[in-house]
Amino acid sequence: MQDPEITETMGSNESSTTKIDKLKTEFKSIFDRNLQFFGHGTLLDFAPQIFKEGLKVRDPDLLSTSVPLFDNKPYDKQPEEHFKRILNWPHHNAPAVVVLAIPNMPDNLDVGIFNYLNAVLEELETEDTGYNAQFVIPSKYIRGYVNTKTGEFT
């Protein structure tokens, strides 16, 4: 049975299935088990700029501005719910989800996973701060973004 909330947001079952299948196909090309993927919801107009310049954030805490997209299973074992969540982003029903990819923490590193993840954030120069942003996740960690209305990944 189709989740009524998903159907309302995405349209018919066929539309929902098509978008999910499209997203699965597009993500398969970037999925790498050596990376951890996170998502950040935003407006579609902002996504291209974030892709080019990085994601400016207020707090030096990756998990306060993004959420994990996948678990540690192989790609073909990822539950469909992960893809549904991307297409129905819970935070403000965002029309775009920026996809971040952070290399897995090396086994020989003893800093703790949260410290490791937060180390990707860089402090902004004072003149670059805005919207209370003081840090940036550099564009090298951004793989692209998903248009949640079409299921396309750019």
PDB file of N, CA and C in Angstrom, residues 29-119:
ATOM      1  N   SER A  29      25.459   5.634  -9.669  1.00  0.00           N
ATOM      2  CA  SER A  29      26.708   6.050 -10.317  1.00  0.00           C
ATOM      3  C   SER A  29      27.660   6.769  -9.363  1.00  0.00           C
ATOM      4  N   ILE A  30      27.160   7.316  -8.259  1.00  0.00           N
ATOM      5  CA  ILE A  30      28.053   8.020  -7.329  1.00  0.00           C
ATOM      6  C   ILE A  30      28.271   7.258  -6.030  1.00  0.00           C
ATOM      7  N   PHE A  31      27.465   6.227  -5.791  1.00  0.00           N
ATOM      8  CA  PHE A  31      27.562   5.508  -4.524  1.00  0.00           C
ATOM      9  C   PHE A  31      28.923   4.838  -4.398  1.00  0.00           C
ATOM     10  N   ASP A  32      29.505   4.974  -3.236  1.00  0.00           N
ATOM     11  CA  ASP A  32      30.819   4.400  -2.954  1.00  0.00           C
ATOM     12  C   ASP A  32      30.823   4.049  -1.470  1.00  0.00           C
ATOM     13  N   ARG A  33      31.092   2.805  -1.143  1.00  0.00           N
ATOM     14  CA  ARG A  33      31.071   2.388   0.267  1.00  0.00           C
ATOM     15  C   ARG A  33      32.224   2.974   1.063  1.00  0.00           C
ATOM     16  N   ASN A  34      33.140   3.663   0.392  1.00  0.00           N
ATOM     17  CA  ASN A  34      34.225   4.348   1.088  1.00  0.00           C
ATOM     18  C   ASN A  34      33.823   5.760   1.496  1.00  0.00           C
ATOM     19  N   LEU A  35      32.580   6.126   1.199  1.00  0.00           N
ATOM     20  CA  LEU A  35      32.072   7.460   1.508  1.00  0.00           C
ATOM     21  C   LEU A  35      30.825   7.355   2.375  1.00  0.00           C
ATOM     22  N   GLN A  36      30.618   8.381   3.181  1.00  0.00           N
ATOM     23  CA  GLN A  36      29.377   8.524   3.934  1.00  0.00           C
ATOM     24  C   GLN A  36      28.592   9.653   3.272  1.00  0.00           C
ATOM     25  N   PHE A  37      27.331   9.411   2.969  1.00  0.00           N
ATOM     26  CA  PHE A  37      26.507  10.398   2.275  1.00  0.00           C
ATOM     27  C   PHE A  37      25.543  11.068   3.245  1.00  0.00           C
ATOM     28  N   PHE A  38      25.447  12.386   3.098  1.00  0.00           N
ATOM     29  CA  PHE A  38      24.561  13.198   3.918  1.00  0.00           C
ATOM     30  C   PHE A  38      23.736  14.088   3.009  1.00  0.00           C
ATOM     31  N   GLY A  39      22.587  14.524   3.504  1.00  0.00           N
ATOM     32  CA  GLY A  39      21.736  15.419   2.736  1.00  0.00           C
ATOM     33  C   GLY A  39      21.433  16.683   3.512  1.00  0.00           C
ATOM     34  N   HIS A  40      21.293  17.775   2.766  1.00  0.00           N
ATOM     35  CA  HIS A  40      20.923  19.065   3.342  1.00  0.00           C
ATOM     36  C   HIS A  40      19.820  19.655   2.475  1.00  0.00           C
ATOM     37  N   GLY A  41      18.643  19.870   3.041  1.00  0.00           N
ATOM     38  CA  GLY A  41      17.531  20.433   2.290  1.00  0.00           C
ATOM     39  C   GLY A  41      17.697  21.927   2.089  1.00  0.00           C
ATOM     40  N   THR A  42      17.319  22.394   0.898  1.00  0.00           N
ATOM     41  CA  THR A  42      17.425  23.818   0.584  1.00  0.00           C
ATOM     42  C   THR A  42      16.447  24.165  -0.529  1.00  0.00           C
ATOM     43  N   LEU A  43      16.424  25.425  -0.890  1.00  0.00           N
ATOM     44  CA  LEU A  43      15.629  25.864  -2.031  1.00  0.00           C
ATOM     45  C   LEU A  43      16.352  25.497  -3.317  1.00  0.00           C
ATOM     46  N   LEU A  44      15.602  25.186  -4.334  1.00  0.00           N
ATOM     47  CA  LEU A  44      16.177  24.791  -5.617  1.00  0.00           C
ATOM     48  C   LEU A  44      17.054  25.898  -6.203  1.00  0.00           C
ATOM     49  N   ASP A  45      16.688  27.149  -5.980  1.00  0.00           N
ATOM     50  CA  ASP A  45      17.477  28.275  -6.498  1.00  0.00           C
ATOM     51  C   ASP A  45      18.867  28.355  -5.862  1.00  0.00           C
ATOM     52  N   PHE A  46      19.009  27.890  -4.634  1.00  0.00           N
ATOM     53  CA  PHE A  46      20.294  27.968  -3.931  1.00  0.00           C
ATOM     54  C   PHE A  46      21.221  26.797  -4.234  1.00  0.00           C
ATOM     55  N   ALA A  47      20.670  25.684  -4.663  1.00  0.00           N
ATOM     56  CA  ALA A  47      21.450  24.454  -4.834  1.00  0.00           C
ATOM     57  C   ALA A  47      22.640  24.597  -5.785  1.00  0.00           C
ATOM     58  N   PRO A  48      22.503  25.221  -6.970  1.00  0.00           N
ATOM     59  CA  PRO A  48      23.668  25.342  -7.854  1.00  0.00           C
ATOM     60  C   PRO A  48      24.814  26.145  -7.224  1.00  0.00           C
ATOM     61  N   GLN A  49      24.474  27.196  -6.486  1.00  0.00           N
ATOM     62  CA  GLN A  49      25.504  28.005  -5.828  1.00  0.00           C
ATOM     63  C   GLN A  49      26.205  27.201  -4.731  1.00  0.00           C
ATOM     64  N   ILE A  50      25.446  26.432  -3.974  1.00  0.00           N
ATOM     65  CA  ILE A  50      26.037  25.586  -2.934  1.00  0.00           C
ATOM     66  C   ILE A  50      26.967  24.563  -3.572  1.00  0.00           C
ATOM     67  N   PHE A  51      26.544  23.992  -4.692  1.00  0.00           N
ATOM     68  CA  PHE A  51      27.362  23.009  -5.402  1.00  0.00           C
ATOM     69  C   PHE A  51      28.709  23.615  -5.809  1.00  0.00           C
ATOM     70  N   LYS A  52      28.699  24.861  -6.240  1.00  0.00           N
ATOM     71  CA  LYS A  52      29.927  25.526  -6.699  1.00  0.00           C
ATOM     72  C   LYS A  52      30.788  26.058  -5.559  1.00  0.00           C
ATOM     73  N   GLU A  53      30.144  26.661  -4.557  1.00  0.00           N
ATOM     74  CA  GLU A  53      30.879  27.408  -3.536  1.00  0.00           C
ATOM     75  C   GLU A  53      30.974  26.714  -2.188  1.00  0.00           C
ATOM     76  N   GLY A  54      30.220  25.659  -1.998  1.00  0.00           N
ATOM     77  CA  GLY A  54      30.192  24.996  -0.707  1.00  0.00           C
ATOM     78  C   GLY A  54      28.958  25.402   0.075  1.00  0.00           C
ATOM     79  N   LEU A  55      28.710  24.686   1.143  1.00  0.00           N
ATOM     80  CA  LEU A  55      27.531  24.907   1.977  1.00  0.00           C
ATOM     81  C   LEU A  55      27.929  25.703   3.213  1.00  0.00           C
ATOM     82  N   LYS A  56      27.433  26.933   3.294  1.00  0.00           N
ATOM     83  CA  LYS A  56      27.711  27.778   4.456  1.00  0.00           C
ATOM     84  C   LYS A  56      26.758  27.395   5.580  1.00  0.00           C
ATOM     85  N   VAL A  57      27.333  27.253   6.774  1.00  0.00           N
ATOM     86  CA  VAL A  57      26.546  26.825   7.937  1.00  0.00           C
ATOM     87  C   VAL A  57      26.894  27.660   9.156  1.00  0.00           C
ATOM     88  N   ARG A  58      25.986  27.673  10.110  1.00  0.00           N
ATOM     89  CA  ARG A  58      26.167  28.470  11.321  1.00  0.00           C
ATOM     90  C   ARG A  58      27.028  27.746  12.360  1.00  0.00           C
ATOM     91  N   ASP A  59      26.799  26.456  12.523  1.00  0.00           N
ATOM     92  CA  ASP A  59      27.469  25.702  13.582  1.00  0.00           C
ATOM     93  C   ASP A  59      28.518  24.755  13.006  1.00  0.00           C
ATOM     94  N   PRO A  60      29.610  24.542  13.734  1.00  0.00           N
ATOM     95  CA  PRO A  60      30.654  23.620  13.267  1.00  0.00           C
ATOM     96  C   PRO A  60      30.314  22.166  13.582  1.00  0.00           C
ATOM     97  N   ASP A  61      29.103  21.776  13.212  1.00  0.00           N
ATOM     98  CA  ASP A  61      28.599  20.443  13.521  1.00  0.00           C
ATOM     99  C   ASP A  61      27.863  19.916  12.292  1.00  0.00           C
ATOM    100  N   LEU A  62      28.490  18.992  11.578  1.00  0.00           N
ATOM    101  CA  LEU A  62      27.922  18.468  10.337  1.00  0.00           C
ATOM    102  C   LEU A  62      26.513  17.919  10.539  1.00  0.00           C
ATOM    103  N   LEU A  63      26.297  17.224  11.636  1.00  0.00           N
ATOM    104  CA  LEU A  63      24.999  16.591  11.863  1.00  0.00           C
ATOM    105  C   LEU A  63      23.911  17.570  12.299  1.00  0.00           C
ATOM    106  N   SER A  64      24.272  18.831  12.560  1.00  0.00           N
ATOM    107  CA  SER A  64      23.237  19.820  12.869  1.00  0.00           C
ATOM    108  C   SER A  64      22.676  20.439  11.595  1.00  0.00           C
ATOM    109  N   THR A  65      23.346  20.230  10.473  1.00  0.00           N
ATOM    110  CA  THR A  65      22.888  20.816   9.210  1.00  0.00           C
ATOM    111  C   THR A  65      22.598  19.784   8.133  1.00  0.00           C
ATOM    112  N   SER A  66      22.919  18.531   8.404  1.00  0.00           N
ATOM    113  CA  SER A  66      22.681  17.484   7.407  1.00  0.00           C
ATOM    114  C   SER A  66      22.323  16.180   8.121  1.00  0.00           C
ATOM    115  N   VAL A  67      21.733  15.271   7.351  1.00  0.00           N
ATOM    116  CA  VAL A  67      21.377  13.965   7.913  1.00  0.00           C
ATOM    117  C   VAL A  67      21.942  12.864   7.025  1.00  0.00           C
ATOM    118  N   PRO A  68      22.297  11.731   7.613  1.00  0.00           N
ATOM    119  CA  PRO A  68      22.784  10.612   6.800  1.00  0.00           C
ATOM    120  C   PRO A  68      21.715  10.161   5.806  1.00  0.00           C
ATOM    121  N   LEU A  69      22.147   9.845   4.588  1.00  0.00           N
ATOM    122  CA  LEU A  69      21.216   9.397   3.550  1.00  0.00           C
ATOM    123  C   LEU A  69      21.115   7.882   3.468  1.00  0.00           C
ATOM    124  N   PHE A  70      22.207   7.190   3.726  1.00  0.00           N
ATOM    125  CA  PHE A  70      22.237   5.738   3.571  1.00  0.00           C
ATOM    126  C   PHE A  70      22.821   5.103   4.815  1.00  0.00           C
ATOM    127  N   ASP A  71      22.637   3.794   4.922  1.00  0.00           N
ATOM    128  CA  ASP A  71      23.283   3.061   6.000  1.00  0.00           C
ATOM    129  C   ASP A  71      24.515   2.356   5.436  1.00  0.00           C
ATOM    130  N   ASN A  72      25.117   1.487   6.209  1.00  0.00           N
ATOM    131  CA  ASN A  72      26.392   0.887   5.791  1.00  0.00           C
ATOM    132  C   ASN A  72      26.235  -0.366   4.936  1.00  0.00           C
ATOM    133  N   LYS A  73      25.055  -0.591   4.392  1.00  0.00           N
ATOM    134  CA  LYS A  73      24.818  -1.748   3.525  1.00  0.00           C
ATOM    135  C   LYS A  73      25.282  -1.453   2.103  1.00  0.00           C
ATOM    136  N   PRO A  74      25.480  -2.510   1.299  1.00  0.00           N
ATOM    137  CA  PRO A  74      25.767  -2.296  -0.126  1.00  0.00           C
ATOM    138  C   PRO A  74      24.596  -1.548  -0.780  1.00  0.00           C
ATOM    139  N   TYR A  75      24.867  -0.892  -1.896  1.00  0.00           N
ATOM    140  CA  TYR A  75      23.864  -0.055  -2.548  1.00  0.00           C
ATOM    141  C   TYR A  75      22.577  -0.814  -2.864  1.00  0.00           C
ATOM    142  N   ASP A  76      22.706  -2.007  -3.403  1.00  0.00           N
ATOM    143  CA  ASP A  76      21.503  -2.754  -3.798  1.00  0.00           C
ATOM    144  C   ASP A  76      20.691  -3.248  -2.597  1.00  0.00           C
ATOM    145  N   LYS A  77      21.213  -3.075  -1.399  1.00  0.00           N
ATOM    146  CA  LYS A  77      20.501  -3.468  -0.175  1.00  0.00           C
ATOM    147  C   LYS A  77      19.919  -2.255   0.565  1.00  0.00           C
ATOM    148  N   GLN A  78      20.095  -1.052   0.013  1.00  0.00           N
ATOM    149  CA  GLN A  78      19.562   0.142   0.662  1.00  0.00           C
ATOM    150  C   GLN A  78      18.036   0.114   0.591  1.00  0.00           C
ATOM    151  N   PRO A  79      17.357   0.343   1.709  1.00  0.00           N
ATOM    152  CA  PRO A  79      15.894   0.309   1.708  1.00  0.00           C
ATOM    153  C   PRO A  79      15.293   1.434   0.859  1.00  0.00           C
ATOM    154  N   GLU A  80      14.166   1.156   0.264  1.00  0.00           N
ATOM    155  CA  GLU A  80      13.476   2.152  -0.559  1.00  0.00           C
ATOM    156  C   GLU A  80      13.099   3.386   0.263  1.00  0.00           C
ATOM    157  N   GLU A  81      12.914   3.219   1.558  1.00  0.00           N
ATOM    158  CA  GLU A  81      12.554   4.340   2.426  1.00  0.00           C
ATOM    159  C   GLU A  81      13.603   5.449   2.388  1.00  0.00           C
ATOM    160  N   HIS A  82      14.866   5.084   2.203  1.00  0.00           N
ATOM    161  CA  HIS A  82      15.908   6.116   2.112  1.00  0.00           C
ATOM    162  C   HIS A  82      15.646   7.034   0.923  1.00  0.00           C
ATOM    163  N   PHE A  83      15.266   6.461  -0.190  1.00  0.00           N
ATOM    164  CA  PHE A  83      15.015   7.246  -1.402  1.00  0.00           C
ATOM    165  C   PHE A  83      13.716   8.045  -1.271  1.00  0.00           C
ATOM    166  N   LYS A  84      12.717   7.459  -0.633  1.00  0.00           N
ATOM    167  CA  LYS A  84      11.466   8.183  -0.394  1.00  0.00           C
ATOM    168  C   LYS A  84      11.721   9.404   0.482  1.00  0.00           C
ATOM    169  N   ARG A  85      12.562   9.242   1.500  1.00  0.00           N
ATOM    170  CA  ARG A  85      12.860  10.365   2.395  1.00  0.00           C
ATOM    171  C   ARG A  85      13.545  11.491   1.634  1.00  0.00           C
ATOM    172  N   ILE A  86      14.448  11.148   0.717  1.00  0.00           N
ATOM    173  CA  ILE A  86      15.123  12.179  -0.073  1.00  0.00           C
ATOM    174  C   ILE A  86      14.102  12.949  -0.908  1.00  0.00           C
ATOM    175  N   LEU A  87      13.170  12.238  -1.514  1.00  0.00           N
ATOM    176  CA  LEU A  87      12.176  12.886  -2.376  1.00  0.00           C
ATOM    177  C   LEU A  87      11.080  13.598  -1.589  1.00  0.00           C
ATOM    178  N   ASN A  88      10.997  13.338  -0.317  1.00  0.00           N
ATOM    179  CA  ASN A  88      10.022  13.984   0.575  1.00  0.00           C
ATOM    180  C   ASN A  88      10.768  14.512   1.790  1.00  0.00           C
ATOM    181  N   TRP A  89      11.689  15.413   1.544  1.00  0.00           N
ATOM    182  CA  TRP A  89      12.606  15.870   2.583  1.00  0.00           C
ATOM    183  C   TRP A  89      11.832  16.421   3.772  1.00  0.00           C
ATOM    184  N   PRO A  90      12.112  15.918   4.978  1.00  0.00           N
ATOM    185  CA  PRO A  90      11.308  16.287   6.137  1.00  0.00           C
ATOM    186  C   PRO A  90      11.465  17.741   6.591  1.00  0.00           C
ATOM    187  N   HIS A  91      12.611  18.351   6.360  1.00  0.00           N
ATOM    188  CA  HIS A  91      12.839  19.717   6.837  1.00  0.00           C
ATOM    189  C   HIS A  91      12.265  20.710   5.836  1.00  0.00           C
ATOM    190  N   HIS A  92      11.157  21.306   6.168  1.00  0.00           N
ATOM    191  CA  HIS A  92      10.476  22.302   5.328  1.00  0.00           C
ATOM    192  C   HIS A  92      10.097  21.764   3.956  1.00  0.00           C
ATOM    193  N   ASN A  93       9.976  20.449   3.817  1.00  0.00           N
ATOM    194  CA  ASN A  93       9.634  19.847   2.525  1.00  0.00           C
ATOM    195  C   ASN A  93      10.484  20.462   1.412  1.00  0.00           C
ATOM    196  N   ALA A  94      11.776  20.517   1.640  1.00  0.00           N
ATOM    197  CA  ALA A  94      12.715  21.197   0.736  1.00  0.00           C
ATOM    198  C   ALA A  94      12.611  20.682  -0.699  1.00  0.00           C
ATOM    199  N   PRO A  95      12.605  21.598  -1.671  1.00  0.00           N
ATOM    200  CA  PRO A  95      12.540  21.195  -3.078  1.00  0.00           C
ATOM    201  C   PRO A  95      13.871  20.705  -3.642  1.00  0.00           C
ATOM    202  N   ALA A  96      14.944  20.870  -2.881  1.00  0.00           N
ATOM    203  CA  ALA A  96      16.254  20.373  -3.313  1.00  0.00           C
ATOM    204  C   ALA A  96      16.980  19.790  -2.107  1.00  0.00           C
ATOM    205  N   VAL A  97      17.729  18.731  -2.357  1.00  0.00           N
ATOM    206  CA  VAL A  97      18.550  18.130  -1.306  1.00  0.00           C
ATOM    207  C   VAL A  97      19.980  18.076  -1.822  1.00  0.00           C
ATOM    208  N   VAL A  98      20.854  18.837  -1.173  1.00  0.00           N
ATOM    209  CA  VAL A  98      22.272  18.839  -1.513  1.00  0.00           C
ATOM    210  C   VAL A  98      22.874  17.560  -0.948  1.00  0.00           C
ATOM    211  N   VAL A  99      23.651  16.862  -1.772  1.00  0.00           N
ATOM    212  CA  VAL A  99      24.238  15.582  -1.383  1.00  0.00           C
ATOM    213  C   VAL A  99      25.717  15.781  -1.065  1.00  0.00           C
ATOM    214  N   LEU A 100      26.075  15.488   0.183  1.00  0.00           N
ATOM    215  CA  LEU A 100      27.457  15.583   0.653  1.00  0.00           C
ATOM    216  C   LEU A 100      28.045  14.181   0.713  1.00  0.00           C
ATOM    217  N   ALA A 101      29.318  14.061   0.394  1.00  0.00           N
ATOM    218  CA  ALA A 101      30.006  12.767   0.467  1.00  0.00           C
ATOM    219  C   ALA A 101      31.320  12.968   1.215  1.00  0.00           C
ATOM    220  N   ILE A 102      31.418  12.363   2.377  1.00  0.00           N
ATOM    221  CA  ILE A 102      32.588  12.491   3.244  1.00  0.00           C
ATOM    222  C   ILE A 102      33.290  11.135   3.282  1.00  0.00           C
ATOM    223  N   PRO A 103      34.603  11.115   3.042  1.00  0.00           N
ATOM    224  CA  PRO A 103      35.318   9.828   3.118  1.00  0.00           C
ATOM    225  C   PRO A 103      35.141   9.179   4.492  1.00  0.00           C
ATOM    226  N   ASN A 104      35.045   7.862   4.499  1.00  0.00           N
ATOM    227  CA  ASN A 104      34.964   7.133   5.764  1.00  0.00           C
ATOM    228  C   ASN A 104      36.191   7.427   6.608  1.00  0.00           C
ATOM    229  N   MET A 105      35.996   7.393   7.903  1.00  0.00           N
ATOM    230  CA  MET A 105      37.103   7.632   8.815  1.00  0.00           C
ATOM    231  C   MET A 105      38.085   6.466   8.735  1.00  0.00           C
ATOM    232  N   PRO A 106      39.373   6.761   8.561  1.00  0.00           N
ATOM    233  CA  PRO A 106      40.372   5.684   8.541  1.00  0.00           C
ATOM    234  C   PRO A 106      40.376   4.914   9.866  1.00  0.00           C
ATOM    235  N   ASP A 107      40.620   3.627   9.787  1.00  0.00           N
ATOM    236  CA  ASP A 107      40.620   2.777  10.982  1.00  0.00           C
ATOM    237  C   ASP A 107      41.682   3.184  11.994  1.00  0.00           C
ATOM    238  N   ASN A 108      42.793   3.729  11.513  1.00  0.00           N
ATOM    239  CA  ASN A 108      43.902   4.050  12.415  1.00  0.00           C
ATOM    240  C   ASN A 108      43.777   5.439  13.045  1.00  0.00           C
ATOM    241  N   LEU A 109      42.687   6.130  12.793  1.00  0.00           N
ATOM    242  CA  LEU A 109      42.481   7.463  13.352  1.00  0.00           C
ATOM    243  C   LEU A 109      41.716   7.327  14.662  1.00  0.00           C
ATOM    244  N   ASP A 110      42.184   8.001  15.682  1.00  0.00           N
ATOM    245  CA  ASP A 110      41.566   7.869  16.995  1.00  0.00           C
ATOM    246  C   ASP A 110      41.043   9.222  17.476  1.00  0.00           C
ATOM    247  N   VAL A 111      40.135   9.823  16.682  1.00  0.00           N
ATOM    248  CA  VAL A 111      39.607  11.133  17.054  1.00  0.00           C
ATOM    249  C   VAL A 111      38.111  11.097  17.355  1.00  0.00           C
ATOM    250  N   GLY A 112      37.468   9.992  17.112  1.00  0.00           N
ATOM    251  CA  GLY A 112      36.016   9.908  17.276  1.00  0.00           C
ATOM    252  C   GLY A 112      35.317  10.341  16.001  1.00  0.00           C
ATOM    253  N   ILE A 113      34.235   9.683  15.679  1.00  0.00           N
ATOM    254  CA  ILE A 113      33.554   9.918  14.406  1.00  0.00           C
ATOM    255  C   ILE A 113      33.022  11.341  14.291  1.00  0.00           C
ATOM    256  N   PHE A 114      32.483  11.911  15.362  1.00  0.00           N
ATOM    257  CA  PHE A 114      31.931  13.261  15.273  1.00  0.00           C
ATOM    258  C   PHE A 114      33.026  14.291  15.026  1.00  0.00           C
ATOM    259  N   ASN A 115      34.140  14.150  15.706  1.00  0.00           N
ATOM    260  CA  ASN A 115      35.264  15.065  15.463  1.00  0.00           C
ATOM    261  C   ASN A 115      35.784  14.913  14.042  1.00  0.00           C
ATOM    262  N   TYR A 116      35.830  13.686  13.561  1.00  0.00           N
ATOM    263  CA  TYR A 116      36.291  13.445  12.191  1.00  0.00           C
ATOM    264  C   TYR A 116      35.361  14.125  11.187  1.00  0.00           C
ATOM    265  N   LEU A 117      34.061  13.902  11.332  1.00  0.00           N
ATOM    266  CA  LEU A 117      33.099  14.496  10.403  1.00  0.00           C
ATOM    267  C   LEU A 117      33.131  16.021  10.459  1.00  0.00           C
ATOM    268  N   ASN A 118      33.229  16.568  11.653  1.00  0.00           N
ATOM    269  CA  ASN A 118      33.221  18.025  11.793  1.00  0.00           C
ATOM    270  C   ASN A 118      34.494  18.674  11.274  1.00  0.00           C
ATOM    271  N   ALA A 119      35.541  17.889  11.102  1.00  0.00           N
ATOM    272  CA  ALA A 119      36.803  18.434  10.586  1.00  0.00           C
ATOM    273  C   ALA A 119      36.694  18.869   9.127  1.00  0.00           C
TER     274      ALA A 119
END
